[in-house]
Amino acid sequence: MGCCPRCGKGHLFDGFLALKPRCDRCSLDFSFADSADGPAFFVMFIAGFIVAGSALAVEIAYAPPYWVHAVLWGPLILVTTLLPLRPIKGLFIGLQYQHKAEEGRFTGGNAP
Ligand SMILES: [Zn+2]
C-alpha cells in the first residue's frame, strides 16, 4: 500500500519508486530498505510469462497479422510491468523490515 512498515500510516515512497529517507509519522529510518532488483525480477518473470504465453496462444489460435500483436502486447507489457512494480517493492521492503533482513556481517569467528 506504500505505507511505512512500522506504523502503517506514514508514506514509504517519494515518487514512483524512490523512497523517502524516513517515515513522516514515526520517523523510522528507511535506509535499511534496499530491495535492489528483486521486485523488477519478479515483475519481469510474471509479466513475461503472461505476455509471452498470451502471444503464443493468440498466434496459434488465430494467426493474426503482426500489427495485431504489436497493438495487443505493447500496452499489455506496460500494464503488467508498471502496475505491480510499486506494490511489489513495498511488499519486499515490508518483508525486509518484518524479518530484519540485512547484509551479512563478519563477526570475527566467535559466532556459533
Ligand atoms: Zn512510520
Coordinates of C-alpha atoms and ligand atoms in Angstrom, one line a residue:
M1 CA 0.0 0.0 0.0
G2 CA 3.1 2.3 0.1
C3 CA 2.9 2.8 3.8
C4 CA 5.6 2.6 6.5
P5 CA 6.2 -1.0 7.7
R6 CA 6.3 0.1 11.4
C7 CA 3.4 2.5 11.9
G8 CA 1.4 1.8 8.7
K9 CA 0.5 5.4 8.5
G10 CA 3.4 7.3 7.0
H11 CA 4.3 7.2 3.4
L12 CA 7.1 5.0 2.1
F13 CA 7.5 6.4 -1.4
D14 CA 8.7 9.8 -2.6
G15 CA 7.9 9.5 -6.3
F16 CA 7.0 6.4 -8.2
L17 CA 9.7 4.1 -6.8
A18 CA 12.1 6.4 -4.9
L19 CA 11.9 6.0 -1.1
K20 CA 11.7 8.8 1.4
P21 CA 14.7 9.0 3.8
R22 CA 12.5 8.3 6.8
C23 CA 8.8 7.9 7.8
D24 CA 7.0 11.2 8.1
R25 CA 4.9 9.8 11.1
C26 CA 7.1 7.6 13.2
S27 CA 10.5 8.7 11.7
L28 CA 11.6 5.1 11.1
D29 CA 14.8 5.4 9.1
F30 CA 14.3 3.7 5.7
S31 CA 18.0 3.3 5.0
F32 CA 17.7 -0.4 5.9
A33 CA 15.4 -0.9 2.9
D34 CA 17.3 -2.0 -0.2
S35 CA 15.2 -4.3 -2.3
A36 CA 17.7 -3.9 -5.2
D37 CA 16.4 -5.5 -8.3
G38 CA 14.3 -8.1 -6.5
P39 CA 10.9 -6.5 -7.4
A40 CA 12.0 -6.0 -11.0
F41 CA 13.0 -9.7 -11.3
F42 CA 9.6 -10.9 -10.0
V43 CA 7.7 -8.4 -12.2
M44 CA 9.7 -9.4 -15.3
F45 CA 9.2 -13.1 -14.6
I46 CA 5.4 -12.9 -14.1
A47 CA 4.8 -10.3 -16.9
G48 CA 7.0 -12.3 -19.3
F49 CA 5.0 -15.4 -18.5
I50 CA 1.7 -13.7 -19.0
V51 CA 2.6 -11.8 -22.2
A52 CA 4.6 -14.4 -23.9
G53 CA 2.0 -17.1 -23.1
S54 CA -0.8 -14.9 -24.4
A55 CA 1.1 -14.0 -27.6
L56 CA 1.8 -17.7 -28.3
A57 CA -1.8 -18.7 -27.6
V58 CA -3.2 -15.9 -29.9
E59 CA -0.7 -16.8 -32.6
I60 CA -1.6 -20.5 -32.5
A61 CA -5.3 -19.9 -32.3
Y62 CA -5.9 -17.1 -34.8
A63 CA -2.5 -16.4 -36.6
P64 CA -3.3 -12.7 -36.9
P65 CA -1.1 -10.2 -38.9
Y66 CA 1.9 -8.9 -37.0
W67 CA 0.5 -5.4 -36.4
V68 CA -2.2 -7.1 -34.2
H69 CA 0.5 -8.5 -32.0
A70 CA 2.2 -5.1 -31.7
V71 CA -1.1 -3.4 -30.8
L72 CA -2.1 -6.0 -28.2
W73 CA 1.2 -6.8 -26.4
G74 CA 2.8 -3.4 -26.3
P75 CA 0.2 -2.0 -23.9
L76 CA -0.1 -5.3 -22.1
I77 CA 3.6 -5.2 -21.3
L78 CA 3.3 -1.7 -19.9
V79 CA 0.3 -2.6 -17.8
T80 CA 1.7 -5.9 -16.4
T81 CA 5.1 -4.3 -15.6
L82 CA 4.4 -0.8 -14.3
L83 CA 1.2 -1.5 -12.2
P84 CA 2.7 -4.3 -9.9
L85 CA 6.2 -2.8 -9.6
R86 CA 5.4 -0.3 -6.8
P87 CA 3.2 -2.7 -4.7
I88 CA 5.8 -5.5 -5.0
K89 CA 8.6 -3.1 -4.0
G90 CA 6.5 -2.1 -1.0
L91 CA 5.9 -5.7 -0.2
F92 CA 9.7 -6.5 -0.3
I93 CA 10.5 -3.6 2.0
G94 CA 7.8 -4.7 4.4
L95 CA 9.1 -8.2 4.4
Q96 CA 12.7 -6.9 4.9
Y97 CA 11.5 -4.9 7.9
Q98 CA 9.4 -7.8 9.3
H99 CA 12.2 -10.3 9.1
K100 CA 15.1 -7.9 9.9
A101 CA 16.9 -8.8 6.7
E102 CA 20.2 -7.1 6.2
E103 CA 23.6 -7.7 4.6
G104 CA 25.7 -10.4 6.2
R105 CA 28.5 -9.2 8.6
F106 CA 31.7 -10.8 9.6
T107 CA 31.5 -11.5 13.3
G108 CA 35.2 -12.3 13.9
G109 CA 34.9 -16.1 14.1
N110 CA 33.2 -16.3 17.6
A111 CA 29.8 -17.0 16.2
P112 CA 28.4 -20.5 16.6
Ligands
ZN1 ZN 6.1 5.0 10.3

